[in-house]
Tab-separated table of C-alpha atoms and ligand atoms in Angstrom:
chain	number	residue	atom	x	y	z
A	1	MET	CA	98.591	88.686	97.839
A	2	THR	CA	101.476	90.557	99.437
A	3	LYS	CA	101.304	91.502	103.300
A	4	LYS	CA	100.154	94.986	104.352
A	5	VAL	CA	102.803	97.627	105.543
A	6	LYS	CA	102.178	101.086	106.863
A	7	ILE	CA	104.530	103.753	106.144
A	8	GLY	CA	103.295	106.982	107.937
A	9	ASN	CA	100.008	107.703	107.150
A	10	ILE	CA	99.514	105.281	104.099
A	11	TYR	CA	99.882	101.493	103.537
A	12	ILE	CA	101.549	99.532	100.678
A	13	GLY	CA	100.907	95.800	99.901
A	14	GLY	CA	97.929	93.828	100.366
A	15	GLY	CA	96.319	95.406	97.377
A	16	GLU	CA	96.482	98.730	98.205
A	17	LYS	CA	97.244	101.413	95.132
A	18	ILE	CA	100.904	101.199	94.069
A	19	ALA	CA	102.694	103.698	95.952
A	20	ILE	CA	104.690	106.251	94.091
A	21	GLN	CA	108.395	107.009	95.546
A	22	SER	CA	110.858	109.350	94.699
A	23	MET	CA	114.417	110.537	96.526
A	24	SER	CA	115.678	113.757	97.514
A	25	VAL	CA	118.498	115.235	95.736
A	26	HIS	CA	119.142	117.543	99.015
A	27	LYS	CA	120.351	116.854	102.195
A	28	ILE	CA	117.177	116.854	104.643
A	29	SER	CA	119.093	118.600	107.263
A	30	ASP	CA	118.840	122.056	104.710
A	31	HIS	CA	114.865	121.753	106.226
A	32	LYS	CA	113.853	124.465	103.927
A	33	LYS	CA	114.986	123.312	100.461
A	34	SER	CA	113.595	119.913	101.215
A	35	ILE	CA	110.311	120.912	102.716
A	36	GLU	CA	109.919	122.963	99.380
A	37	GLU	CA	110.871	119.747	96.885
A	38	CYS	CA	108.545	117.457	99.248
A	39	LEU	CA	105.842	120.157	98.700
A	40	ARG	CA	106.781	119.837	95.068
A	41	VAL	CA	106.567	116.093	94.606
A	42	LYS	CA	103.501	115.702	96.785
A	43	ASP	CA	101.647	118.030	94.493
A	44	ALA	CA	102.596	116.089	91.292
A	45	GLY	CA	101.550	112.923	92.869
A	46	CYS	CA	104.695	111.605	94.676
A	47	ASP	CA	103.200	109.294	98.241
A	48	ILE	CA	106.609	108.630	99.945
A	49	MET	CA	110.109	110.625	99.715
A	50	ARG	CA	113.309	109.286	100.526
A	51	PHE	CA	116.626	111.214	101.776
A	52	SER	CA	119.876	110.179	102.275
A	53	VAL	CA	121.397	110.607	105.775
A	54	CYS	CA	124.916	111.379	106.022
A	55	ASP	CA	125.661	112.761	109.777
A	56	GLU	CA	123.487	113.140	112.817
A	57	LYS	CA	122.076	116.420	111.671
A	58	ASP	CA	120.347	114.776	108.822
A	59	ALA	CA	119.211	111.766	111.067
A	60	SER	CA	117.482	114.344	113.459
A	61	SER	CA	115.479	116.128	110.669
A	62	PHE	CA	113.009	113.512	109.703
A	63	ALA	CA	110.307	115.009	112.253
A	64	ILE	CA	110.190	118.632	111.112
A	65	VAL	CA	110.573	117.762	107.370
A	66	LYS	CA	107.326	115.323	107.660
A	67	LYS	CA	105.259	117.660	109.820
A	68	GLU	CA	105.637	120.676	107.343
A	69	SER	CA	105.411	118.442	104.396
A	70	GLY	CA	102.933	115.698	105.251
A	71	LEU	CA	104.633	113.265	103.355
A	72	PRO	CA	105.928	109.769	104.831
A	73	LEU	CA	109.669	109.861	104.505
A	74	VAL	CA	112.307	107.255	104.135
A	75	ALA	CA	115.554	107.292	105.590
A	76	ASP	CA	118.395	105.981	103.367
A	77	ILE	CA	121.389	104.634	105.692
A	78	HIS	CA	124.709	102.886	104.410
A	79	PHE	CA	127.359	101.600	106.952
A	80	ASP	CA	126.656	103.389	110.240
A	81	TYR	CA	123.801	101.527	112.449
A	82	LYS	CA	123.677	104.612	114.674
A	83	LEU	CA	122.445	106.626	111.867
A	84	ALA	CA	119.718	104.261	111.637
A	85	LEU	CA	119.032	104.218	115.338
A	86	LYS	CA	119.088	108.375	115.423
A	87	SER	CA	116.809	108.596	112.465
A	88	ILE	CA	114.078	105.972	113.481
A	89	ASP	CA	114.789	108.085	116.731
A	90	GLY	CA	114.453	111.589	114.512
A	91	GLY	CA	111.024	110.660	113.176
A	92	ALA	CA	111.826	108.627	109.680
A	93	ASP	CA	108.530	106.344	108.945
A	94	LYS	CA	110.556	103.844	107.252
A	95	ILE	CA	114.348	103.056	106.904
A	96	ARG	CA	116.190	101.325	104.251
A	97	ILE	CA	119.418	99.461	105.220
A	98	ASN	CA	121.713	96.923	103.548
A	99	PRO	CA	122.273	94.727	106.541
A	100	GLY	CA	125.569	93.464	105.452
A	101	ASN	CA	127.058	96.534	105.302
A	102	ILE	CA	126.505	97.968	108.977
A	103	GLY	CA	129.025	96.455	110.792
A	104	GLY	CA	128.047	92.769	111.654
A	105	GLU	CA	124.721	91.216	113.342
A	106	ASN	CA	125.268	92.464	116.597
A	107	ASN	CA	124.311	96.106	114.903
A	108	VAL	CA	121.554	94.757	112.822
A	109	LYS	CA	120.102	93.246	115.777
A	110	GLU	CA	120.299	96.805	117.587
A	111	VAL	CA	118.457	98.545	114.569
A	112	ALA	CA	115.887	95.555	114.420
A	113	LEU	CA	115.138	96.015	118.353
A	114	ALA	CA	114.535	100.054	117.677
A	115	LEU	CA	112.355	98.986	114.472
A	116	ARG	CA	110.091	97.020	116.550
A	117	ASN	CA	109.995	99.649	119.023
A	118	ALA	CA	108.824	102.598	117.034
A	119	LYS	CA	106.506	100.401	114.677
A	120	ILE	CA	108.020	101.150	111.381
A	121	PRO	CA	109.130	99.129	108.734
A	122	VAL	CA	112.423	98.363	106.693
A	123	ARG	CA	113.448	98.332	103.286
A	124	VAL	CA	116.218	95.476	102.747
A	125	GLY	CA	116.986	93.764	99.024
A	126	SER	CA	120.325	93.614	96.668
A	127	ASN	CA	121.499	94.897	93.475
A	128	THR	CA	123.981	94.071	91.435
A	129	GLY	CA	126.530	95.779	93.138
A	130	SER	CA	125.711	94.191	96.422
A	131	ILE	CA	125.108	90.614	95.787
A	132	ASP	CA	126.227	88.381	98.354
A	133	LYS	CA	129.580	86.831	97.919
A	134	GLU	CA	128.804	83.367	98.789
A	135	PHE	CA	125.396	83.337	96.525
A	136	LEU	CA	127.618	85.209	93.911
A	137	ASN	CA	130.366	82.219	93.639
A	138	LYS	CA	127.454	79.848	94.048
A	139	TYR	CA	125.393	81.196	91.071
A	140	GLY	CA	127.400	84.298	89.835
A	141	LYS	CA	125.550	87.211	88.939
A	142	ASN	CA	122.042	86.276	88.120
A	143	GLU	CA	118.285	86.732	89.386
A	144	ILE	CA	119.009	83.745	91.637
A	145	SER	CA	122.031	85.447	93.687
A	146	LEU	CA	120.296	88.633	93.860
A	147	GLY	CA	116.838	87.241	95.102
A	148	GLU	CA	118.898	84.999	97.427
A	149	SER	CA	121.185	87.949	98.809
A	150	ALA	CA	117.732	89.764	99.574
A	151	LEU	CA	115.841	86.943	101.348
A	152	LYS	CA	119.074	86.315	103.084
A	153	ASN	CA	119.088	90.101	104.208
A	154	VAL	CA	114.984	89.507	105.146
A	155	ALA	CA	115.628	86.319	107.129
A	156	LEU	CA	118.290	87.923	109.181
A	157	LEU	CA	115.817	91.058	110.208
A	158	GLU	CA	112.915	88.265	111.032
A	159	LYS	CA	115.502	86.517	113.346
A	160	TYR	CA	115.347	89.675	115.231
A	161	GLY	CA	111.483	89.661	115.204
A	162	VAL	CA	111.043	92.079	112.269
A	163	GLU	CA	107.715	91.696	110.367
A	164	ASP	CA	107.242	94.928	108.419
A	165	ILE	CA	109.698	94.611	105.549
A	166	VAL	CA	109.497	95.764	102.134
A	167	ILE	CA	112.173	94.469	99.274
A	168	SER	CA	113.922	95.453	96.607
A	169	VAL	CA	115.991	93.718	93.627
A	170	LYS	CA	117.420	96.034	91.593
A	171	ALA	CA	119.547	96.065	88.428
A	172	SER	CA	120.304	98.417	85.522
A	173	SER	CA	119.833	95.575	83.043
A	174	VAL	CA	116.159	95.266	82.569
A	175	PRO	CA	115.885	91.641	81.646
A	176	LEU	CA	117.646	90.583	85.129
A	177	MET	CA	115.777	93.010	86.843
A	178	ILE	CA	112.428	91.799	85.587
A	179	LYS	CA	113.757	87.637	86.256
A	180	ALA	CA	115.125	89.055	89.806
A	181	TYR	CA	111.225	90.335	91.109
A	182	GLU	CA	109.804	87.404	89.471
A	183	TYR	CA	112.040	84.774	91.287
A	184	LEU	CA	111.278	86.996	94.698
A	185	ALA	CA	107.295	87.426	94.214
A	186	LYS	CA	107.366	83.238	93.982
A	187	ARG	CA	109.034	82.791	97.149
A	188	THR	CA	107.731	86.057	99.324
A	189	ASN	CA	104.609	87.368	100.137
A	190	TYR	CA	106.320	90.975	101.601
A	191	PRO	CA	105.806	94.043	99.360
A	192	LEU	CA	108.129	94.731	96.858
A	193	HIS	CA	109.568	97.985	95.932
A	194	LEU	CA	110.258	97.783	91.792
A	195	GLY	CA	113.253	100.140	90.073
A	196	VAL	CA	115.451	99.716	87.540
A	197	THR	CA	119.061	101.255	89.077
A	198	GLU	CA	121.249	103.753	87.281
A	199	ALA	CA	118.532	103.690	84.702
A	200	GLY	CA	120.067	107.314	83.021
A	201	THR	CA	119.025	110.445	81.722
A	202	GLU	CA	115.288	111.383	81.084
A	203	TYR	CA	114.550	109.960	78.115
A	204	SER	CA	116.201	106.146	77.835
A	205	GLY	CA	115.332	105.974	81.725
A	206	ILE	CA	112.046	106.311	81.230
A	207	ILE	CA	111.961	103.834	78.604
A	208	LYS	CA	113.858	101.232	80.875
A	209	ASN	CA	111.886	101.862	83.750
A	210	SER	CA	108.701	101.749	81.966
A	211	ILE	CA	109.713	98.236	80.198
A	212	GLY	CA	111.004	96.765	83.544
A	213	ILE	CA	108.308	98.399	86.226
A	214	GLY	CA	105.524	97.853	83.875
A	215	ALA	CA	106.230	94.455	82.644
A	216	LEU	CA	105.876	93.488	86.695
A	217	LEU	CA	103.126	95.451	87.036
A	218	SER	CA	101.470	94.018	84.365
A	219	ARG	CA	102.014	90.514	85.917
A	220	GLY	CA	100.658	91.543	89.148
A	221	ILE	CA	104.144	92.144	90.849
A	222	GLY	CA	105.141	95.088	92.749
A	223	ASP	CA	103.410	97.190	95.553
A	224	THR	CA	105.611	100.330	95.280
A	225	LEU	CA	107.953	101.973	92.724
A	226	ARG	CA	110.591	104.243	91.863
A	227	VAL	CA	111.321	105.630	88.625
A	228	SER	CA	114.919	106.397	88.972
A	229	LEU	CA	116.142	109.092	86.367
A	230	SER	CA	118.955	111.386	86.282
A	231	ALA	CA	116.587	114.172	86.123
A	232	ASP	CA	114.348	116.409	88.170
A	233	VAL	CA	112.313	114.587	90.889
A	234	GLU	CA	108.629	116.091	89.664
A	235	ARG	CA	109.935	113.905	86.402
A	236	GLU	CA	110.285	110.559	88.165
A	237	VAL	CA	106.675	111.150	89.891
A	238	ILE	CA	104.938	112.206	86.558
A	239	ALA	CA	106.859	108.995	84.508
A	240	ALA	CA	105.841	106.696	87.392
A	241	LYS	CA	102.306	108.496	87.438
A	242	THR	CA	102.173	108.049	83.577
A	243	ILE	CA	103.141	104.205	83.812
A	244	LEU	CA	100.486	103.519	86.264
A	245	SER	CA	98.028	105.167	84.398
A	246	ALA	CA	98.660	103.575	80.693
A	247	LEU	CA	98.401	100.034	82.604
A	248	GLU	CA	95.130	101.362	84.069
A	249	LEU	CA	96.482	100.924	87.630
A	250	LYS	CA	96.257	104.355	88.782
A	251	ASP	CA	92.501	106.600	87.811
A	252	ASP	CA	93.246	110.121	89.163
A	253	CYS	CA	95.433	111.173	86.083
A	254	VAL	CA	95.054	113.422	83.122
A	255	SER	CA	95.639	111.503	80.082
A	256	VAL	CA	96.391	113.212	76.838
A	257	VAL	CA	95.888	111.366	73.928
A	258	ALA	CA	97.474	112.660	70.808
A	259	CYS	CA	97.538	111.756	67.180
A	260	PRO	CA	100.799	111.215	65.522
A	261	THR	CA	99.514	113.188	62.584
A	262	CYS	CA	99.609	112.357	59.116
A	263	GLY	CA	99.110	114.450	55.396
A	264	ARG	CA	95.860	115.251	56.432
A	265	CYS	CA	97.127	117.325	59.617
A	266	GLN	CA	97.204	121.149	58.657
A	267	TRP	CA	97.953	122.730	62.161
A	268	ASP	CA	100.570	122.653	64.971
A	269	CYS	CA	99.123	119.826	66.186
A	270	MET	CA	102.606	118.921	67.881
A	271	ASN	CA	103.360	121.478	69.649
A	272	PHE	CA	99.844	122.327	70.999
A	273	ALA	CA	99.532	118.635	71.974
A	274	LYS	CA	103.403	119.132	73.944
A	275	LYS	CA	101.664	122.374	75.679
A	276	VAL	CA	98.532	120.486	76.999
A	277	THR	CA	100.713	117.829	78.459
A	278	GLU	CA	102.912	120.122	80.374
A	279	LYS	CA	99.967	122.019	81.373
A	280	VAL	CA	97.848	118.857	82.844
A	281	GLU	CA	100.719	116.507	83.632
A	282	LYS	CA	100.645	117.401	87.456
A	283	ILE	CA	96.987	117.486	87.945
A	284	ASN	CA	95.463	114.379	89.745
A	285	LYS	CA	91.657	113.940	88.301
A	286	ASN	CA	90.614	111.452	86.305
A	287	PHE	CA	90.177	113.086	82.788
A	288	LYS	CA	90.838	112.467	79.386
A	289	ILE	CA	91.936	115.415	76.528
A	290	ALA	CA	92.934	114.653	72.828
A	291	VAL	CA	94.622	116.816	70.923
A	292	MET	CA	93.762	115.592	67.130
A	293	GLY	CA	95.195	116.289	63.644
A	294	CYS	CA	92.299	116.320	61.644
A	295	ALA	CA	88.433	116.839	61.828
A	296	VAL	CA	88.060	113.845	59.401
A	297	ASN	CA	89.181	111.306	61.727
A	298	GLY	CA	90.076	112.733	65.008
A	299	PRO	CA	86.788	113.151	67.058
A	300	GLY	CA	86.258	109.837	66.270
A	301	GLU	CA	89.288	108.307	66.829
A	302	ALA	CA	89.168	109.938	70.214
A	303	SER	CA	85.303	109.730	70.783
A	304	ASP	CA	86.000	108.748	74.764
A	305	ALA	CA	87.981	111.765	75.432
A	306	ASP	CA	86.126	114.029	77.648
A	307	LEU	CA	87.407	117.272	75.776
A	308	GLY	CA	89.304	117.385	72.335
A	309	VAL	CA	90.384	119.395	69.595
A	310	ALA	CA	90.987	118.554	65.812
A	311	GLY	CA	92.648	120.700	63.059
A	312	THR	CA	90.087	121.459	59.867
A	313	GLY	CA	91.076	121.516	56.444
A	314	ASP	CA	91.017	125.605	56.597
A	315	GLY	CA	94.193	125.192	59.750
A	316	ASP	CA	91.222	126.409	61.969
A	317	CYS	CA	90.125	124.271	64.802
A	318	VAL	CA	87.516	122.343	66.355
A	319	ILE	CA	86.649	121.536	69.711
A	320	PHE	CA	85.124	118.329	70.637
A	321	VAL	CA	83.489	116.886	73.775
A	322	LYS	CA	83.191	112.851	73.934
A	323	GLY	CA	83.698	112.835	70.039
A	324	LYS	CA	80.764	115.425	69.519
A	325	ILE	CA	82.202	118.946	67.849
A	326	VAL	CA	80.545	121.694	69.823
A	327	LYS	CA	82.925	124.982	68.331
A	328	LYS	CA	84.791	125.891	65.798
A	329	VAL	CA	87.622	128.622	66.830
A	330	LYS	CA	89.880	130.262	64.928
A	331	ARG	CA	93.836	128.898	65.054
A	332	GLU	CA	95.098	132.411	67.018
A	333	GLU	CA	92.386	131.904	69.238
A	334	LEU	CA	92.588	128.332	70.213
A	335	ASP	CA	95.174	128.567	72.926
A	336	GLU	CA	93.257	130.657	75.121
A	337	ILE	CA	89.958	129.068	74.368
A	338	PHE	CA	90.949	126.005	75.013
A	339	PHE	CA	93.227	125.974	78.169
A	340	GLY	CA	90.279	128.306	79.042
A	341	GLU	CA	88.090	125.077	78.918
A	342	ILE	CA	90.548	122.945	80.467
A	343	ASP	CA	90.767	125.388	83.447
A	344	LYS	CA	86.396	125.272	83.852
A	345	CYS	CA	87.027	121.461	83.440
A	346	LEU	CA	89.967	120.938	86.037
A	347	LEU	CA	90.725	123.741	88.624
B	401	SF4	FE1	95.771	111.951	60.431
B	401	SF4	FE2	93.591	112.924	61.173
B	401	SF4	FE3	94.252	110.399	62.103
B	401	SF4	FE4	95.774	112.524	62.828
B	401	SF4	S1	93.536	112.215	63.480
B	401	SF4	S2	96.345	110.526	61.866
B	401	SF4	S3	95.638	113.602	61.252
B	401	SF4	S4	93.718	111.366	60.305
């Protein structure tokens, strides 16, 4: 089991639930936009939000955004170790640094001291663009050089007494990312932050993240994750929830099952399934909805759904509960009646 690490008011690692993270597209010094965005992703199921720190105004903004949003916040710093110190002073719940690019070991030592005083954790690691030259020359670009680079950063922080560490080894290649996390999981018990870097736009990005993150989680590897997408932050959070729910690692999600339809389907089942999904994807409750093409097989195929709908041969629909048909409705009445049923059950 991995070590348990506290980030604001939540824990990651040590058997805690897998925490969902996202990263803001705003400067945190724009407090209004940052708070609005945090509240929006929190509502969608996000547990931790990360912000880039580009200047002193950013570094001193964590306390106010944290207070107004209630989300644990991570400060992401590159190059300037003083911004790391200021972010820690400014109320960040965790920082993410690359010890190799903050100007030498003395600076790492100062940051380590500040982390210990504030009792907050740090994420370090490596990605394919930041592999330590020593390991790159020795092993080439592979899981060993990625893993060893991350462990070297960990050792440097440990040297200065930091104990609460989270590690990541990201790559845009899914097979490489999987092998690198497996390499790390055998060599450390610090919690692991999973992610596929530069995964792409929503459709292909979700596929890559689901394969990489899903493969690792299904083997018991990973304590927190970010689904990085070139898409709205809310889409990242919903994708993360869906991955966790599909692996039965998260049960406070509404899942929508829908049949692929076939020649028996006589209504616009696919569009209706899309509308149902859009309505419920941000709701954090354990509930299963089925949208099925026909009444011949639909209710039986989805007999474990809490609520369902299936088309009939004449183009109308039946509503069913736990596989039992309870009501027949005209197609033109379905939206109002079915969404009303969802509201009754979930809101
Ligand atoms: Fe075809 Fe009916 Fe099964 Fe959907 S539920 S795939 S329409 S048989």
